[in-house]
Tab-separated table of C-alpha atoms in Angstrom:
chain	number	residue	atom	x	y	z
A	969	MET	CA	-34.595	17.645	6.804
A	970	ASP	CA	-35.729	21.126	6.423
A	971	GLY	CA	-35.963	23.650	3.488
A	972	ALA	CA	-33.004	25.623	2.340
A	973	PRO	CA	-31.296	27.751	4.665
A	974	THR	CA	-30.503	31.431	4.245
A	975	GLN	CA	-27.142	31.589	5.678
A	976	LYS	CA	-24.002	30.174	4.507
A	977	SER	CA	-23.752	26.539	4.733
A	978	LEU	CA	-21.077	24.946	6.979
A	979	THR	CA	-18.851	22.253	5.990
A	980	ALA	CA	-19.673	19.040	7.376
A	981	ALA	CA	-16.498	19.267	9.703
A	982	GLU	CA	-17.915	22.484	11.058
A	983	ALA	CA	-21.400	21.268	11.469
A	984	PHE	CA	-20.254	18.366	13.590
A	985	ASP	CA	-17.909	20.242	15.372
A	986	SER	CA	-20.692	22.575	16.403
A	987	VAL	CA	-22.812	19.859	17.351
A	988	GLY	CA	-20.000	18.010	19.464
A	989	PRO	CA	-20.458	15.086	21.794
A	990	ALA	CA	-24.092	15.738	22.422
A	991	TYR	CA	-24.992	13.950	18.925
A	992	GLU	CA	-24.300	10.703	20.882
A	993	ASP	CA	-27.113	11.666	23.257
A	994	ALA	CA	-29.286	12.857	20.484
A	995	PHE	CA	-29.337	9.497	18.875
A	996	LYS	CA	-28.735	7.367	22.113
A	997	GLY	CA	-31.193	4.477	21.999
A	998	LEU	CA	-31.331	4.099	18.132
A	999	PRO	CA	-32.859	0.357	17.911
A	1000	THR	CA	-32.015	-0.260	14.472
A	1001	GLN	CA	-28.377	0.636	14.930
A	1002	ALA	CA	-28.165	-1.574	18.292
A	1003	ALA	CA	-29.590	-4.359	15.942
A	1004	ALA	CA	-27.134	-3.697	13.347
A	1005	LEU	CA	-24.065	-4.067	15.597
A	1006	GLU	CA	-25.463	-6.975	17.156
A	1007	TRP	CA	-26.202	-8.797	13.795
A	1008	LEU	CA	-22.376	-7.923	12.810
A	1009	VAL	CA	-20.546	-8.917	16.059
A	1010	GLN	CA	-22.668	-12.391	15.583
A	1011	GLN	CA	-21.389	-12.864	12.031
A	1012	LEU	CA	-17.965	-12.277	13.209
A	1013	ARG	CA	-18.169	-14.536	15.945
A	1014	ASP	CA	-19.499	-17.268	13.586
A	1015	ALA	CA	-17.173	-16.412	10.429
A	1016	PRO	CA	-14.566	-19.367	10.149
A	1017	PRO	CA	-10.932	-18.121	10.658
A	1018	PRO	CA	-8.917	-17.681	7.787
A	1019	PRO	CA	-6.233	-20.275	6.499
A	1020	SER	CA	-2.583	-19.313	7.700
A	1021	SER	CA	0.309	-19.098	5.594
A	1022	ASN	CA	1.028	-22.543	5.696
A	1023	GLY	CA	-2.666	-23.823	4.841
A	1024	GLU	CA	-3.687	-24.521	8.257
A	1025	THR	CA	-6.599	-22.831	10.038
A	1026	ALA	CA	-5.593	-20.010	11.980
A	1027	ALA	CA	-6.790	-19.568	15.476
A	1028	LYS	CA	-7.036	-15.793	15.365
A	1029	THR	CA	-10.438	-14.350	16.120
A	1030	LYS	CA	-9.677	-10.678	16.284
A	1031	LYS	CA	-11.098	-9.005	13.155
A	1032	GLN	CA	-9.934	-5.764	11.552
A	1033	ILE	CA	-12.937	-3.198	11.328
A	1034	VAL	CA	-13.319	0.365	10.255
A	1035	ASP	CA	-16.084	2.575	11.296
A	1036	VAL	CA	-16.611	5.399	8.846
A	1037	GLY	CA	-17.782	8.520	10.284
A	1038	CYS	CA	-17.276	7.348	13.862
A	1039	GLY	CA	-18.386	10.654	15.798
A	1040	THR	CA	-17.943	9.810	19.443
A	1041	GLY	CA	-17.009	6.215	19.020
A	1042	ARG	CA	-20.318	5.034	20.532
A	1043	PRO	CA	-21.920	2.847	20.061
A	1044	ALA	CA	-20.279	1.312	17.054
A	1045	CYS	CA	-16.562	1.479	17.704
A	1046	SER	CA	-17.115	0.720	21.651
A	1047	VAL	CA	-19.415	-2.337	20.927
A	1048	LEU	CA	-16.980	-3.731	18.321
A	1049	ALA	CA	-13.795	-3.070	20.319
A	1050	ASP	CA	-15.748	-4.493	23.479
A	1051	ALA	CA	-15.985	-7.776	21.263
A	1052	GLY	CA	-12.385	-8.020	20.932
A	1053	HIS	CA	-11.708	-6.787	17.658
A	1054	ASP	CA	-9.297	-4.283	16.336
A	1055	VAL	CA	-11.364	-1.197	15.400
A	1056	LEU	CA	-10.440	2.055	13.604
A	1057	GLY	CA	-12.603	5.078	13.398
A	1058	ILE	CA	-12.391	7.794	11.190
A	1059	ASP	CA	-13.958	11.005	11.158
A	1060	ILE	CA	-13.482	14.291	10.071
A	1061	SER	CA	-14.463	16.455	13.084
A	1062	GLU	CA	-12.060	17.221	15.762
A	1063	ALA	CA	-14.525	17.482	18.476
A	1064	MET	CA	-16.227	14.149	17.750
A	1065	LEU	CA	-12.636	12.589	17.889
A	1066	ALA	CA	-11.722	14.015	20.994
A	1067	ALA	CA	-14.684	12.518	22.602
A	1068	ALA	CA	-14.252	9.249	20.938
A	1069	ARG	CA	-10.567	9.045	22.164
A	1070	ALA	CA	-11.864	9.629	25.812
A	1071	ARG	CA	-14.732	7.395	25.731
A	1072	VAL	CA	-13.519	4.226	23.751
A	1073	PRO	CA	-9.900	3.896	24.767
A	1074	ASN	CA	-9.755	0.188	23.339
A	1075	ALA	CA	-10.094	1.703	19.697
A	1076	ARG	CA	-7.989	3.597	17.300
A	1077	PHE	CA	-9.090	6.944	16.109
A	1078	GLU	CA	-7.949	9.012	13.213
A	1079	LEU	CA	-8.918	12.571	11.772
A	1080	ILE	CA	-9.392	11.784	7.811
A	1081	ASP	CA	-12.026	12.093	5.208
A	1082	VAL	CA	-13.161	8.894	3.802
A	1083	ARG	CA	-12.243	9.815	0.442
A	1084	ALA	CA	-8.661	10.390	1.328
A	1085	TYR	CA	-8.710	7.312	3.388
A	1086	LEU	CA	-9.511	5.186	0.498
A	1087	GLN	CA	-6.904	7.009	-1.819
A	1088	ARG	CA	-4.259	6.136	0.940
A	1089	GLU	CA	-5.261	2.558	1.521
A	1090	ALA	CA	-5.568	1.869	-2.232
A	1091	ALA	CA	-1.996	3.477	-2.885
A	1092	ALA	CA	-0.675	1.062	-0.143
A	1093	GLY	CA	-2.128	-1.859	-1.665
A	1094	ARG	CA	-4.548	-2.830	1.189
A	1095	GLN	CA	-7.425	-4.202	-0.876
A	1096	GLY	CA	-9.029	-7.171	0.593
A	1097	THR	CA	-7.658	-6.617	4.193
A	1098	LEU	CA	-10.895	-5.767	6.446
A	1099	ASP	CA	-13.171	-7.993	7.945
A	1100	ALA	CA	-15.850	-5.408	8.254
A	1101	VAL	CA	-16.757	-1.812	7.702
A	1102	THR	CA	-19.651	0.217	9.316
A	1103	VAL	CA	-21.064	3.393	7.814
A	1104	PHE	CA	-23.719	4.834	10.074
A	1105	PHE	CA	-25.125	8.085	8.688
A	1106	SER	CA	-21.853	9.479	7.451
A	1107	LEU	CA	-22.344	9.713	3.898
A	1108	ILE	CA	-24.751	12.411	3.850
A	1109	ALA	CA	-23.170	15.813	4.701
A	1110	GLY	CA	-20.367	17.237	2.317
A	1111	VAL	CA	-20.519	14.545	-0.190
A	1112	THR	CA	-22.433	14.067	-3.640
A	1113	GLN	CA	-24.173	11.192	-4.924
A	1114	ASP	CA	-21.356	10.139	-6.889
A	1115	ASP	CA	-19.141	10.242	-3.786
A	1116	ILE	CA	-21.701	8.083	-2.149
A	1117	ARG	CA	-21.550	5.362	-4.702
A	1118	ALA	CA	-17.602	5.721	-5.198
A	1119	VAL	CA	-17.247	5.322	-1.394
A	1120	LEU	CA	-19.368	2.144	-1.089
A	1121	ALA	CA	-17.400	0.635	-3.857
A	1122	GLY	CA	-14.154	1.710	-2.410
A	1123	LEU	CA	-14.935	0.105	1.087
A	1124	ALA	CA	-16.052	-3.089	-0.404
A	1125	GLY	CA	-12.799	-3.301	-2.273
A	1126	LEU	CA	-11.152	-3.068	1.150
A	1127	LEU	CA	-13.080	-6.049	2.435
A	1128	LYS	CA	-11.770	-9.610	2.477
A	1129	PRO	CA	-14.134	-12.019	0.778
A	1130	GLY	CA	-16.827	-13.046	3.069
A	1131	GLY	CA	-16.327	-9.434	4.728
A	1132	PHE	CA	-19.403	-7.564	5.820
A	1133	LEU	CA	-20.491	-4.205	5.538
A	1134	VAL	CA	-23.407	-2.509	7.526
A	1135	PHE	CA	-24.809	0.815	5.760
A	1136	SER	CA	-27.040	3.372	7.216
A	1137	THR	CA	-28.592	6.755	5.805
A	1138	VAL	CA	-31.386	8.887	5.593
A	1139	PRO	CA	-32.690	7.731	2.030
A	1140	ILE	CA	-33.795	10.923	0.353
A	1141	PRO	CA	-32.883	11.259	-3.416
A	1142	VAL	CA	-31.078	14.785	-3.212
A	1143	ASN	CA	-27.913	15.845	-4.600
A	1144	ASN	CA	-25.774	18.952	-3.144
A	1145	GLU	CA	-28.959	20.460	-1.488
A	1146	ALA	CA	-28.744	23.078	0.966
A	1147	ILE	CA	-30.803	22.504	4.082
A	1148	LYS	CA	-30.907	22.778	7.797
A	1149	TRP	CA	-30.365	20.099	10.192
A	1150	MET	CA	-30.601	20.281	13.658
A	1151	GLY	CA	-30.460	24.176	13.174
A	1152	ARG	CA	-27.206	24.277	11.183
A	1153	PRO	CA	-27.100	25.055	7.289
A	1154	VAL	CA	-25.453	22.140	5.405
A	1155	VAL	CA	-25.267	20.886	1.825
A	1156	VAL	CA	-26.146	17.494	1.725
A	1157	SER	CA	-26.798	14.150	-0.597
A	1158	SER	CA	-28.390	10.909	-0.401
A	1159	LEU	CA	-29.987	8.247	-2.239
A	1160	SER	CA	-33.589	6.870	-2.327
A	1161	PRO	CA	-33.929	3.563	-0.575
A	1162	GLU	CA	-34.029	1.611	-3.855
A	1163	GLU	CA	-30.777	3.334	-5.121
A	1164	GLY	CA	-28.991	3.002	-1.666
A	1165	VAL	CA	-29.508	-0.734	-2.031
A	1166	ALA	CA	-28.525	-0.747	-5.545
A	1167	ALA	CA	-25.407	1.165	-4.779
A	1168	VAL	CA	-24.523	-1.496	-2.152
A	1169	GLN	CA	-25.029	-4.296	-4.784
A	1170	ALA	CA	-23.297	-2.116	-7.654
A	1171	ALA	CA	-20.248	-2.327	-5.150
A	1172	GLY	CA	-19.973	-6.298	-5.745
A	1173	LEU	CA	-21.596	-7.063	-2.303
A	1174	GLU	CA	-24.554	-9.323	-1.570
A	1175	VAL	CA	-27.194	-7.734	0.400
A	1176	ARG	CA	-28.326	-9.679	3.587
A	1177	TYR	CA	-30.889	-7.401	4.808
A	1178	GLU	CA	-32.483	-4.036	3.844
A	1179	GLY	CA	-35.089	-2.120	6.111
A	1180	VAL	CA	-36.513	1.218	6.235
A	1181	THR	CA	-37.427	2.603	9.675
A	1182	THR	CA	-38.119	6.014	11.281
A	1183	PHE	CA	-36.541	7.809	14.286
A	1184	THR	CA	-36.704	11.317	15.914
A	1185	PRO	CA	-33.522	12.313	17.374
A	1186	LYS	CA	-33.540	14.073	20.800
A	1187	GLY	CA	-31.766	17.218	19.342
A	1188	ALA	CA	-33.775	19.574	21.479
A	1189	GLU	CA	-33.695	17.753	24.563
A	1190	VAL	CA	-29.901	17.461	24.530
A	1191	GLY	CA	-29.575	21.228	23.798
A	1192	ILE	CA	-28.423	20.997	20.014
A	1193	CYS	CA	-31.224	22.883	18.529
A	1194	ALA	CA	-34.606	24.342	19.028
A	1195	PRO	CA	-37.794	22.141	19.048
A	1196	ASP	CA	-38.901	23.318	16.023
A	1197	GLU	CA	-35.590	22.264	14.306
A	1198	VAL	CA	-35.612	18.660	14.625
A	1199	TRP	CA	-38.079	16.079	13.081
A	1200	GLU	CA	-38.791	12.423	12.362
A	1201	GLU	CA	-36.311	11.007	10.183
A	1202	THR	CA	-36.551	7.945	7.797
A	1203	HIS	CA	-33.605	5.506	8.080
A	1204	LEU	CA	-32.359	2.929	5.568
A	1205	PHE	CA	-30.240	0.241	6.880
A	1206	VAL	CA	-28.302	-2.421	4.845
A	1207	TYR	CA	-26.430	-5.365	5.751
A	1208	ALA	CA	-24.200	-6.820	2.994
A	1209	GLN	CA	-21.533	-9.134	2.735
A	1210	LYS	CA	-18.548	-9.780	0.016
A	1211	PRO	CA	-18.870	-13.024	-1.976
A	1212	VAL	CA	-16.513	-15.661	-0.904
A	1213	ALA	CA	-14.141	-16.583	-3.778
A	1214	ALA	CA	-14.939	-20.004	-5.258
């Protein structure tokens, strides 16, 4: 991430609309995301089915999953839907969702901010209804540090006991900082690696894995920005699970 821009900052929706589906190509081949999805698919496959209303074990294997900030739907929604699950991708970018609906027809998509989504689900009493939630780099632009912590807590509340969260971010300790990202002026917030892990734990989840790696997006190669407007990023990945009630 670069220093403060001189032009007016874009909203998160404007920034991602301007990047468009090329975002997928810029981050294609991210090995840590592929590994996270492989882990999640395996956990969902191995998870015991819930008891049915009559106390017997249900045979249902299709899981309810939400991908927050789904972008073009690939790879997360695609991988999870192809594994046989009921996947909802939410995003604030019309351009990203148009691509997602075309590229991943076996998932559902909705234009909604995660904060509004959480308010709606809470009002509808849907806590404890999801088997998994994925959040790949979507709690950075247009949110505050308090938002990040509140969203993680809200998402944890939607998980069933034993449900899973996969969370990734660019772990820099900034709050409402104006920067240039892939040539675009945006306002971002994030948490340090230690703060990010602590936020997941504070949401009531048990951390199963945490790791910090680096990756350089192919922003210039796919025409999103100039070569001097992209750089190596640090990435934090956290896998977590909601405790199963005793």
